[in-house]
mmCIF file of N, CA and C in Angstrom:
data_model
loop_
_atom_site.group_PDB
_atom_site.id
_atom_site.type_symbol
_atom_site.label_atom_id
_atom_site.label_comp_id
_atom_site.label_asym_id
_atom_site.label_seq_id
_atom_site.Cartn_x
_atom_site.Cartn_y
_atom_site.Cartn_z
ATOM 1 N N MET Q 1 4.261 9.625 0.179
ATOM 2 C CA MET Q 1 3.198 8.551 0.334
ATOM 3 C C MET Q 1 2.225 8.672 -0.752
ATOM 4 N N LYS Q 2 2.036 7.404 -1.197
ATOM 5 C CA LYS Q 2 0.992 7.190 -2.282
ATOM 6 C C LYS Q 2 -0.236 6.474 -1.741
ATOM 7 N N VAL Q 3 -1.293 6.948 -1.926
ATOM 8 C CA VAL Q 3 -2.494 6.277 -1.435
ATOM 9 C C VAL Q 3 -3.546 5.961 -2.631
ATOM 10 N N VAL Q 4 -3.860 4.667 -2.740
ATOM 11 C CA VAL Q 4 -4.608 4.069 -3.594
ATOM 12 C C VAL Q 4 -5.910 3.701 -3.156
ATOM 13 N N SER Q 5 -7.148 4.387 -3.301
ATOM 14 C CA SER Q 5 -8.515 4.079 -2.956
ATOM 15 C C SER Q 5 -9.332 3.696 -3.932
ATOM 16 N N GLY Q 6 -10.360 2.896 -3.580
ATOM 17 C CA GLY Q 6 -11.320 2.512 -4.708
ATOM 18 C C GLY Q 6 -12.306 1.524 -3.910
ATOM 19 N N VAL Q 7 -13.491 1.091 -4.860
ATOM 20 C CA VAL Q 7 -14.361 0.307 -4.319
ATOM 21 C C VAL Q 7 -13.676 -1.117 -4.388
ATOM 22 N N ARG Q 8 -14.298 -2.167 -3.602
ATOM 23 C CA ARG Q 8 -13.630 -3.491 -3.713
ATOM 24 C C ARG Q 8 -13.756 -3.945 -5.117
ATOM 25 N N ARG Q 9 -12.734 -4.731 -5.503
ATOM 26 C CA ARG Q 9 -12.450 -5.361 -6.754
ATOM 27 C C ARG Q 9 -12.158 -4.431 -7.793
ATOM 28 N N SER Q 10 -11.636 -3.193 -7.540
ATOM 29 C CA SER Q 10 -11.426 -2.253 -8.666
ATOM 30 C C SER Q 10 -10.079 -2.284 -9.130
ATOM 31 N N GLY Q 11 -9.201 -3.168 -8.530
ATOM 32 C CA GLY Q 11 -7.915 -3.370 -9.127
ATOM 33 C C GLY Q 11 -6.713 -2.794 -8.405
ATOM 34 N N LYS Q 12 -6.981 -2.384 -7.134
ATOM 35 C CA LYS Q 12 -5.970 -1.660 -6.229
ATOM 36 C C LYS Q 12 -4.856 -2.723 -5.956
ATOM 37 N N SER Q 13 -5.151 -3.819 -5.480
ATOM 38 C CA SER Q 13 -3.960 -4.819 -5.234
ATOM 39 C C SER Q 13 -3.255 -5.282 -6.558
ATOM 40 N N THR Q 14 -3.997 -5.366 -7.718
ATOM 41 C CA THR Q 14 -3.342 -5.764 -8.925
ATOM 42 C C THR Q 14 -2.502 -4.562 -9.326
ATOM 43 N N LEU Q 15 -2.854 -3.445 -9.259
ATOM 44 C CA LEU Q 15 -1.918 -2.181 -9.447
ATOM 45 C C LEU Q 15 -0.518 -2.314 -8.622
ATOM 46 N N PHE Q 16 -0.759 -2.587 -7.465
ATOM 47 C CA PHE Q 16 0.546 -2.800 -6.618
ATOM 48 C C PHE Q 16 1.450 -3.921 -7.274
ATOM 49 N N LEU Q 17 0.687 -5.144 -7.564
ATOM 50 C CA LEU Q 17 1.384 -6.144 -8.081
ATOM 51 C C LEU Q 17 2.175 -5.872 -9.396
ATOM 52 N N LEU Q 18 1.524 -5.072 -10.224
ATOM 53 C CA LEU Q 18 2.011 -4.430 -11.548
ATOM 54 C C LEU Q 18 3.305 -3.578 -11.157
ATOM 55 N N PHE Q 19 3.169 -2.787 -10.237
ATOM 56 C CA PHE Q 19 4.216 -1.891 -9.895
ATOM 57 C C PHE Q 19 5.494 -2.579 -9.283
ATOM 58 N N CYS Q 20 5.031 -3.521 -8.438
ATOM 59 C CA CYS Q 20 6.233 -4.504 -7.852
ATOM 60 C C CYS Q 20 6.908 -5.130 -9.253
ATOM 61 N N GLU Q 21 6.178 -5.565 -10.046
ATOM 62 C CA GLU Q 21 6.791 -6.051 -11.312
ATOM 63 C C GLU Q 21 7.819 -5.244 -12.065
ATOM 64 N N TYR Q 22 7.185 -3.966 -12.198
ATOM 65 C CA TYR Q 22 7.952 -3.031 -12.838
ATOM 66 C C TYR Q 22 9.239 -2.495 -12.123
ATOM 67 N N LEU Q 23 9.118 -2.535 -10.885
ATOM 68 C CA LEU Q 23 10.312 -2.399 -9.983
ATOM 69 C C LEU Q 23 11.359 -3.353 -10.260
ATOM 70 N N ARG Q 24 11.035 -4.682 -10.253
ATOM 71 C CA ARG Q 24 11.907 -5.676 -10.537
ATOM 72 C C ARG Q 24 12.573 -5.815 -11.791
ATOM 73 N N LYS Q 25 11.809 -5.351 -12.756
ATOM 74 C CA LYS Q 25 12.342 -5.254 -14.113
ATOM 75 C C LYS Q 25 13.180 -4.163 -14.486
ATOM 76 N N ASN Q 26 13.294 -3.305 -13.374
ATOM 77 C CA ASN Q 26 14.256 -2.104 -13.539
ATOM 78 C C ASN Q 26 15.209 -2.126 -12.428
ATOM 79 N N GLY Q 27 15.471 -3.271 -11.895
ATOM 80 C CA GLY Q 27 16.656 -3.388 -11.163
ATOM 81 C C GLY Q 27 16.615 -3.458 -9.699
ATOM 82 N N VAL Q 28 15.404 -3.284 -9.240
ATOM 83 C CA VAL Q 28 15.054 -3.351 -7.845
ATOM 84 C C VAL Q 28 15.067 -4.823 -7.338
ATOM 85 N N SER Q 29 15.835 -5.090 -6.267
ATOM 86 C CA SER Q 29 15.750 -6.555 -5.788
ATOM 87 C C SER Q 29 14.581 -7.027 -5.023
ATOM 88 N N ASN Q 30 14.259 -8.104 -4.939
ATOM 89 C CA ASN Q 30 13.072 -8.549 -4.150
ATOM 90 C C ASN Q 30 13.230 -8.116 -2.645
ATOM 91 N N ASP Q 31 14.404 -8.161 -1.998
ATOM 92 C CA ASP Q 31 14.480 -7.786 -0.660
ATOM 93 C C ASP Q 31 14.385 -6.365 -0.499
ATOM 94 N N GLN Q 32 14.130 -5.502 -1.326
ATOM 95 C CA GLN Q 32 13.800 -4.078 -1.304
ATOM 96 C C GLN Q 32 12.346 -3.737 -1.297
ATOM 97 N N ILE Q 33 11.689 -4.677 -1.528
ATOM 98 C CA ILE Q 33 10.141 -4.724 -1.784
ATOM 99 C C ILE Q 33 9.439 -5.489 -0.548
ATOM 100 N N ILE Q 34 8.697 -4.720 0.156
ATOM 101 C CA ILE Q 34 7.943 -5.305 1.254
ATOM 102 C C ILE Q 34 6.367 -5.207 0.981
ATOM 103 N N THR Q 35 5.648 -6.242 0.845
ATOM 104 C CA THR Q 35 4.267 -6.281 0.709
ATOM 105 C C THR Q 35 3.487 -6.826 1.691
ATOM 106 N N LEU Q 36 2.324 -6.396 2.161
ATOM 107 C CA LEU Q 36 1.575 -6.886 3.120
ATOM 108 C C LEU Q 36 0.039 -6.582 2.783
ATOM 109 N N ASN Q 37 -0.708 -7.690 2.842
ATOM 110 C CA ASN Q 37 -2.164 -7.322 2.607
ATOM 111 C C ASN Q 37 -2.872 -7.851 3.940
ATOM 112 N N PHE Q 38 -3.645 -6.894 4.480
ATOM 113 C CA PHE Q 38 -4.078 -7.071 5.835
ATOM 114 C C PHE Q 38 -5.519 -7.747 5.740
ATOM 115 N N GLU Q 39 -6.038 -8.118 4.612
ATOM 116 C CA GLU Q 39 -7.034 -8.932 4.450
ATOM 117 C C GLU Q 39 -6.734 -10.300 4.653
ATOM 118 N N ASP Q 40 -5.460 -10.740 4.588
ATOM 119 C CA ASP Q 40 -4.970 -12.051 4.546
ATOM 120 C C ASP Q 40 -4.750 -12.441 6.070
ATOM 121 N N MET Q 41 -5.430 -13.468 6.621
ATOM 122 C CA MET Q 41 -5.200 -13.878 8.089
ATOM 123 C C MET Q 41 -3.857 -13.959 8.561
ATOM 124 N N ALA Q 42 -3.097 -14.510 7.618
ATOM 125 C CA ALA Q 42 -1.602 -14.811 8.016
ATOM 126 C C ALA Q 42 -1.010 -13.389 8.523
ATOM 127 N N ASN Q 43 -1.432 -12.227 8.020
ATOM 128 C CA ASN Q 43 -0.913 -10.925 8.535
ATOM 129 C C ASN Q 43 -1.806 -10.309 9.634
ATOM 130 N N GLU Q 44 -2.568 -10.916 10.241
ATOM 131 C CA GLU Q 44 -3.352 -10.717 11.238
ATOM 132 C C GLU Q 44 -2.814 -10.107 12.390
ATOM 133 N N PRO Q 45 -1.591 -10.880 12.878
ATOM 134 C CA PRO Q 45 -0.917 -10.397 13.995
ATOM 135 C C PRO Q 45 -0.164 -9.051 13.766
ATOM 136 N N LEU Q 46 0.113 -8.712 12.458
ATOM 137 C CA LEU Q 46 0.527 -7.327 12.290
ATOM 138 C C LEU Q 46 -0.372 -6.220 12.049
ATOM 139 N N ARG Q 47 -1.684 -6.481 12.405
ATOM 140 C CA ARG Q 47 -2.545 -5.399 12.521
ATOM 141 C C ARG Q 47 -2.438 -4.603 13.810
ATOM 142 N N ASP Q 48 -1.512 -5.116 14.815
ATOM 143 C CA ASP Q 48 -1.000 -4.204 15.761
ATOM 144 C C ASP Q 48 0.066 -3.262 15.354
ATOM 145 N N PRO Q 49 -0.194 -1.986 15.608
ATOM 146 C CA PRO Q 49 0.796 -0.962 15.040
ATOM 147 C C PRO Q 49 2.247 -1.250 15.636
ATOM 148 N N HIS Q 50 2.401 -1.567 16.717
ATOM 149 C CA HIS Q 50 3.937 -1.809 17.161
ATOM 150 C C HIS Q 50 4.570 -2.894 16.491
ATOM 151 N N ARG Q 51 3.730 -4.132 16.388
ATOM 152 C CA ARG Q 51 4.087 -5.314 15.832
ATOM 153 C C ARG Q 51 4.535 -5.069 14.340
ATOM 154 N N LEU Q 52 3.564 -4.203 13.564
ATOM 155 C CA LEU Q 52 3.918 -3.887 12.238
ATOM 156 C C LEU Q 52 5.041 -3.032 12.082
ATOM 157 N N TYR Q 53 5.236 -2.074 12.852
ATOM 158 C CA TYR Q 53 6.416 -1.202 12.782
ATOM 159 C C TYR Q 53 7.731 -2.050 13.047
ATOM 160 N N ASP Q 54 7.747 -2.820 13.992
ATOM 161 C CA ASP Q 54 8.857 -3.609 14.379
ATOM 162 C C ASP Q 54 9.213 -4.666 13.176
ATOM 163 N N TYR Q 55 8.134 -5.253 12.640
ATOM 164 C CA TYR Q 55 8.403 -6.131 11.453
ATOM 165 C C TYR Q 55 9.039 -5.353 10.336
ATOM 166 N N LEU Q 56 8.553 -4.186 9.913
ATOM 167 C CA LEU Q 56 8.937 -3.469 8.861
ATOM 168 C C LEU Q 56 10.336 -3.027 8.903
ATOM 169 N N GLN Q 57 10.358 -2.421 10.315
ATOM 170 C CA GLN Q 57 11.853 -1.871 10.566
ATOM 171 C C GLN Q 57 13.045 -2.977 10.393
ATOM 172 N N ASN Q 58 12.603 -4.073 10.842
ATOM 173 C CA ASN Q 58 13.625 -5.396 10.662
ATOM 174 C C ASN Q 58 13.845 -5.629 9.302
ATOM 175 N N LYS Q 59 13.065 -5.371 8.322
ATOM 176 C CA LYS Q 59 13.076 -5.941 6.876
ATOM 177 C C LYS Q 59 13.756 -4.659 6.089
ATOM 178 N N LEU Q 60 13.847 -3.622 6.527
ATOM 179 C CA LEU Q 60 14.626 -2.437 5.823
ATOM 180 C C LEU Q 60 15.865 -2.469 5.650
ATOM 181 N N LEU Q 61 16.341 -2.252 4.408
ATOM 182 C CA LEU Q 61 17.662 -2.337 4.005
ATOM 183 C C LEU Q 61 18.135 -0.823 4.249
ATOM 184 N N PRO Q 62 19.285 -0.736 5.191
ATOM 185 C CA PRO Q 62 19.661 0.689 5.552
ATOM 186 C C PRO Q 62 20.458 1.460 4.320
ATOM 187 N N ASP Q 63 20.939 0.754 3.388
ATOM 188 C CA ASP Q 63 21.679 1.539 2.457
ATOM 189 C C ASP Q 63 21.054 1.417 0.991
ATOM 190 N N LYS Q 64 19.743 1.005 0.867
ATOM 191 C CA LYS Q 64 19.050 1.002 -0.228
ATOM 192 C C LYS Q 64 17.615 1.547 -0.063
ATOM 193 N N MET Q 65 17.102 2.002 -1.226
ATOM 194 C CA MET Q 65 15.524 2.467 -1.046
ATOM 195 C C MET Q 65 14.750 1.202 -0.995
ATOM 196 N N ASN Q 66 13.719 1.213 -0.060
ATOM 197 C CA ASN Q 66 12.912 0.306 0.364
ATOM 198 C C ASN Q 66 11.452 0.715 -0.123
ATOM 199 N N TYR Q 67 10.756 -0.156 -0.882
ATOM 200 C CA TYR Q 67 9.383 0.012 -1.306
ATOM 201 C C TYR Q 67 8.624 -0.718 -0.445
ATOM 202 N N ILE Q 68 7.631 -0.102 0.186
ATOM 203 C CA ILE Q 68 6.684 -0.747 1.024
ATOM 204 C C ILE Q 68 5.124 -0.597 0.485
ATOM 205 N N PHE Q 69 4.509 -1.683 0.355
ATOM 206 C CA PHE Q 69 3.116 -1.716 -0.115
ATOM 207 C C PHE Q 69 2.339 -2.403 0.911
ATOM 208 N N LEU Q 70 1.497 -1.444 1.541
ATOM 209 C CA LEU Q 70 0.492 -1.982 2.635
ATOM 210 C C LEU Q 70 -0.942 -1.894 2.209
ATOM 211 N N ASP Q 71 -1.443 -3.104 1.739
ATOM 212 C CA ASP Q 71 -2.729 -3.114 0.938
ATOM 213 C C ASP Q 71 -3.930 -3.380 2.272
ATOM 214 N N GLU Q 72 -4.940 -2.580 2.116
ATOM 215 C CA GLU Q 72 -6.048 -2.580 2.850
ATOM 216 C C GLU Q 72 -5.633 -2.131 4.277
ATOM 217 N N ILE Q 73 -4.787 -1.079 4.473
ATOM 218 C CA ILE Q 73 -4.172 -0.561 5.717
ATOM 219 C C ILE Q 73 -5.200 -0.200 6.783
ATOM 220 N N GLN Q 74 -6.540 -0.033 6.362
ATOM 221 C CA GLN Q 74 -7.437 0.484 7.425
ATOM 222 C C GLN Q 74 -7.650 -0.532 8.508
ATOM 223 N N HIS Q 75 -7.274 -1.777 8.198
ATOM 224 C CA HIS Q 75 -7.380 -2.807 9.069
ATOM 225 C C HIS Q 75 -6.418 -2.850 10.360
ATOM 226 N N VAL Q 76 -5.370 -1.978 10.202
ATOM 227 C CA VAL Q 76 -4.410 -1.877 11.123
ATOM 228 C C VAL Q 76 -4.722 -0.601 12.067
ATOM 229 N N HIS Q 77 -5.064 -0.820 13.377
ATOM 230 C CA HIS Q 77 -5.363 -0.035 14.401
ATOM 231 C C HIS Q 77 -4.281 1.056 14.465
ATOM 232 N N ASP Q 78 -4.610 2.249 14.543
ATOM 233 C CA ASP Q 78 -3.685 3.341 14.435
ATOM 234 C C ASP Q 78 -2.569 3.303 13.443
ATOM 235 N N PHE Q 79 -2.975 3.002 12.161
ATOM 236 C CA PHE Q 79 -1.878 2.680 11.182
ATOM 237 C C PHE Q 79 -1.220 4.257 10.934
ATOM 238 N N GLU Q 80 -1.922 5.131 11.160
ATOM 239 C CA GLU Q 80 -1.188 6.431 10.822
ATOM 240 C C GLU Q 80 0.127 6.640 11.531
ATOM 241 N N LYS Q 81 0.205 6.159 12.814
ATOM 242 C CA LYS Q 81 1.429 6.150 13.470
ATOM 243 C C LYS Q 81 2.476 5.488 12.776
ATOM 244 N N VAL Q 82 2.239 4.299 12.277
ATOM 245 C CA VAL Q 82 3.190 3.417 11.563
ATOM 246 C C VAL Q 82 3.527 4.248 10.197
ATOM 247 N N VAL Q 83 2.602 4.692 9.536
ATOM 248 C CA VAL Q 83 3.090 5.218 8.272
ATOM 249 C C VAL Q 83 3.703 6.614 8.397
ATOM 250 N N ASP Q 84 3.454 7.298 9.445
ATOM 251 C CA ASP Q 84 4.233 8.510 9.872
ATOM 252 C C ASP Q 84 5.599 8.341 10.150
ATOM 253 N N SER Q 85 5.807 7.127 10.882
ATOM 254 C CA SER Q 85 7.115 6.898 11.231
ATOM 255 C C SER Q 85 8.001 6.466 10.071
ATOM 256 N N LEU Q 86 7.293 5.774 8.981
ATOM 257 C CA LEU Q 86 8.240 5.238 7.894
ATOM 258 C C LEU Q 86 8.250 6.449 7.007
ATOM 259 N N PHE Q 87 7.199 7.370 6.783
ATOM 260 C CA PHE Q 87 7.356 8.385 5.966
ATOM 261 C C PHE Q 87 8.461 9.477 6.134
ATOM 262 N N ILE Q 88 9.087 9.588 7.450
ATOM 263 C CA ILE Q 88 9.990 10.408 7.628
ATOM 264 C C ILE Q 88 11.346 9.718 7.303
ATOM 265 N N LYS Q 89 11.547 8.430 6.916
ATOM 266 C CA LYS Q 89 12.765 7.946 6.641
ATOM 267 C C LYS Q 89 13.031 8.057 5.046
ATOM 268 N N ASP Q 90 14.393 8.561 4.959
ATOM 269 C CA ASP Q 90 14.791 8.742 3.552
ATOM 270 C C ASP Q 90 14.800 7.654 2.722
ATOM 271 N N ASN Q 91 14.861 6.492 3.108
ATOM 272 C CA ASN Q 91 14.961 5.330 2.206
ATOM 273 C C ASN Q 91 13.726 4.546 2.092
ATOM 274 N N VAL Q 92 12.667 5.092 2.449
ATOM 275 C CA VAL Q 92 11.347 4.473 2.274
ATOM 276 C C VAL Q 92 10.567 5.196 1.362
ATOM 277 N N ASP Q 93 9.925 4.382 0.381
ATOM 278 C CA ASP Q 93 9.001 4.911 -0.580
ATOM 279 C C ASP Q 93 7.638 3.972 -0.224
ATOM 280 N N LEU Q 94 6.625 4.644 0.249
ATOM 281 C CA LEU Q 94 5.430 4.115 0.889
ATOM 282 C C LEU Q 94 4.143 4.101 0.021
ATOM 283 N N TYR Q 95 3.487 3.005 -0.233
ATOM 284 C CA TYR Q 95 2.332 2.775 -0.911
ATOM 285 C C TYR Q 95 1.253 2.353 -0.081
ATOM 286 N N LEU Q 96 -0.003 2.929 -0.141
ATOM 287 C CA LEU Q 96 -1.168 2.225 0.778
ATOM 288 C C LEU Q 96 -2.302 2.112 -0.107
ATOM 289 N N THR Q 97 -3.129 1.220 0.156
ATOM 290 C CA THR Q 97 -4.576 1.117 -0.290
ATOM 291 C C THR Q 97 -5.459 0.802 0.831
ATOM 292 N N GLY Q 98 -6.778 1.205 0.499
ATOM 293 C CA GLY Q 98 -7.769 1.227 1.387
ATOM 294 C C GLY Q 98 -9.177 1.254 0.743
ATOM 295 N N SER Q 99 -10.036 1.011 1.545
ATOM 296 C CA SER Q 99 -11.554 1.038 0.940
ATOM 297 C C SER Q 99 -12.042 2.509 0.717
ATOM 298 N N ASN Q 100 -12.903 2.701 -0.235
ATOM 299 C CA ASN Q 100 -13.327 4.024 -0.369
ATOM 300 C C ASN Q 100 -14.121 4.595 0.881
ATOM 301 N N ALA Q 101 -14.909 3.620 1.479
ATOM 302 C CA ALA Q 101 -15.560 3.968 2.635
ATOM 303 C C ALA Q 101 -14.739 4.618 3.725
ATOM 304 N N TYR Q 102 -13.429 4.041 3.854
ATOM 305 C CA TYR Q 102 -12.635 4.793 4.765
ATOM 306 C C TYR Q 102 -11.917 5.996 4.416
ATOM 307 N N PHE Q 103 -11.228 5.946 3.221
ATOM 308 C CA PHE Q 103 -10.410 7.021 2.656
ATOM 309 C C PHE Q 103 -11.304 8.099 2.133
ATOM 310 N N LEU Q 104 -12.380 7.888 1.777
ATOM 311 C CA LEU Q 104 -13.317 8.977 1.353
ATOM 312 C C LEU Q 104 -14.151 9.713 2.469
ATOM 313 N N SER Q 105 -14.009 9.098 3.617
ATOM 314 C CA SER Q 105 -14.823 9.557 4.609
ATOM 315 C C SER Q 105 -14.177 11.096 5.160
ATOM 316 N N GLY Q 106 -13.057 11.351 4.628
ATOM 317 C CA GLY Q 106 -12.233 12.579 4.982
ATOM 318 C C GLY Q 106 -11.271 12.255 6.203
ATOM 319 N N GLU Q 107 -11.391 11.120 6.861
ATOM 320 C CA GLU Q 107 -10.557 10.758 8.039
ATOM 321 C C GLU Q 107 -9.103 10.624 7.421
ATOM 322 N N ILE Q 108 -8.919 10.093 6.425
ATOM 323 C CA ILE Q 108 -7.382 10.148 5.941
ATOM 324 C C ILE Q 108 -6.739 11.459 5.704
ATOM 325 N N ALA Q 109 -7.582 12.273 5.393
ATOM 326 C CA ALA Q 109 -7.021 13.641 5.079
ATOM 327 C C ALA Q 109 -6.742 14.385 6.383
ATOM 328 N N THR Q 110 -7.323 14.146 7.475
ATOM 329 C CA THR Q 110 -7.051 14.495 8.734
ATOM 330 C C THR Q 110 -5.784 13.873 9.397
ATOM 331 N N LEU Q 111 -5.764 12.397 9.228
ATOM 332 C CA LEU Q 111 -4.664 11.930 9.704
ATOM 333 C C LEU Q 111 -3.294 11.992 9.045
ATOM 334 N N LEU Q 112 -3.185 12.108 7.861
ATOM 335 C CA LEU Q 112 -2.205 12.200 6.887
ATOM 336 C C LEU Q 112 -1.946 13.551 6.321
ATOM 337 N N THR Q 113 -2.465 14.603 6.941
ATOM 338 C CA THR Q 113 -2.556 15.870 6.245
ATOM 339 C C THR Q 113 -1.149 16.261 5.525
ATOM 340 N N GLY Q 114 -1.325 16.492 4.123
ATOM 341 C CA GLY Q 114 -0.116 17.020 3.442
ATOM 342 C C GLY Q 114 0.931 16.042 3.281
ATOM 343 N N ARG Q 115 0.740 14.837 3.387
ATOM 344 C CA ARG Q 115 1.736 13.887 3.309
ATOM 345 C C ARG Q 115 1.594 12.732 2.327
ATOM 346 N N TYR Q 116 0.499 12.929 1.577
ATOM 347 C CA TYR Q 116 0.256 11.884 0.539
ATOM 348 C C TYR Q 116 -0.391 12.370 -0.686
ATOM 349 N N VAL Q 117 -0.265 11.519 -1.707
ATOM 350 C CA VAL Q 117 -1.031 11.810 -3.013
ATOM 351 C C VAL Q 117 -2.002 10.684 -3.129
ATOM 352 N N GLN Q 118 -3.156 11.035 -3.439
ATOM 353 C CA GLN Q 118 -4.223 10.026 -3.526
ATOM 354 C C GLN Q 118 -4.654 9.709 -4.942
ATOM 355 N N LEU Q 119 -4.684 8.520 -5.206
ATOM 356 C CA LEU Q 119 -5.203 7.940 -6.574
ATOM 357 C C LEU Q 119 -6.484 7.203 -6.235
ATOM 358 N N ASN Q 120 -7.622 7.704 -6.893
ATOM 359 C CA ASN Q 120 -8.900 7.021 -6.824
ATOM 360 C C ASN Q 120 -9.062 6.102 -8.060
ATOM 361 N N MET Q 121 -9.309 4.728 -7.794
ATOM 362 C CA MET Q 121 -9.502 3.844 -8.809
ATOM 363 C C MET Q 121 -10.987 3.446 -9.027
ATOM 364 N N LEU Q 122 -11.276 3.186 -10.168
ATOM 365 C CA LEU Q 122 -12.553 2.650 -10.438
ATOM 366 C C LEU Q 122 -12.429 1.221 -11.386
ATOM 367 N N PRO Q 123 -13.351 0.346 -11.184
ATOM 368 C CA PRO Q 123 -13.290 -0.840 -12.205
ATOM 369 C C PRO Q 123 -13.563 -0.381 -13.510
ATOM 370 N N LEU Q 124 -12.980 -1.336 -14.415
ATOM 371 C CA LEU Q 124 -13.174 -1.103 -15.845
ATOM 372 C C LEU Q 124 -14.570 -0.867 -16.255
ATOM 373 N N SER Q 125 -15.017 0.116 -17.170
ATOM 374 C CA SER Q 125 -16.284 0.057 -17.704
ATOM 375 C C SER Q 125 -16.436 -1.120 -18.650
ATOM 376 N N PHE Q 126 -17.747 -1.328 -19.058
ATOM 377 C CA PHE Q 126 -17.847 -2.372 -19.844
ATOM 378 C C PHE Q 126 -17.172 -2.284 -21.212
ATOM 379 N N LYS Q 127 -17.222 -0.884 -21.804
ATOM 380 C CA LYS Q 127 -16.428 -0.628 -22.871
ATOM 381 C C LYS Q 127 -14.855 -1.043 -22.829
ATOM 382 N N GLU Q 128 -14.309 -0.376 -21.624
ATOM 383 C CA GLU Q 128 -13.062 -0.823 -21.357
ATOM 384 C C GLU Q 128 -12.562 -2.160 -21.354
ATOM 385 N N PHE Q 129 -13.551 -2.833 -20.678
ATOM 386 C CA PHE Q 129 -13.293 -4.475 -20.651
ATOM 387 C C PHE Q 129 -13.319 -5.047 -22.062
ATOM 388 N N VAL Q 130 -14.393 -4.600 -22.900
ATOM 389 C CA VAL Q 130 -14.368 -5.179 -24.339
ATOM 390 C C VAL Q 130 -13.224 -4.871 -24.974
ATOM 391 N N GLU Q 131 -12.704 -3.563 -24.947
ATOM 392 C CA GLU Q 131 -11.543 -3.159 -25.632
ATOM 393 C C GLU Q 131 -10.304 -3.852 -25.322
ATOM 394 N N TRP Q 132 -10.134 -4.170 -23.976
ATOM 395 C CA TRP Q 132 -8.988 -4.841 -23.474
ATOM 396 C C TRP Q 132 -9.081 -6.198 -23.880
ATOM 397 N N HIS Q 133 -10.105 -6.826 -24.116
ATOM 398 C CA HIS Q 133 -10.223 -8.391 -24.514
ATOM 399 C C HIS Q 133 -10.041 -8.417 -26.043
ATOM 400 N N LYS Q 134 -9.921 -7.490 -26.822
ATOM 401 C CA LYS Q 134 -9.906 -7.663 -28.192
ATOM 402 C C LYS Q 134 -8.471 -8.181 -28.492
#
């Protein structure tokens, strides 16, 4: 499980989009990639952990690797139960984003002990921004 945390507008969601694009360019089909952003009101019903798990379970392809991207997962009540259930599946590669306020509180470490790699993102510095625009 990969967890990307950072301040708002630091590029977490964009990183997910870039990685999905990379997967597609390397032969992964669209039906193997599942992305959900929990800041989108269209996904509000899936903030219930049982509904989210059922939704994801129905989308999983049993004979292929499935890449699941859950953006701003802290909006899902008891999300750790969902991600634990997905983590134990051999055909799921799981990616999560969330706010620094939640993930750096230490609560994530308690909930997902030993089952994740965390990447902390920061927005570009002014120097990096200028270099990128050259």
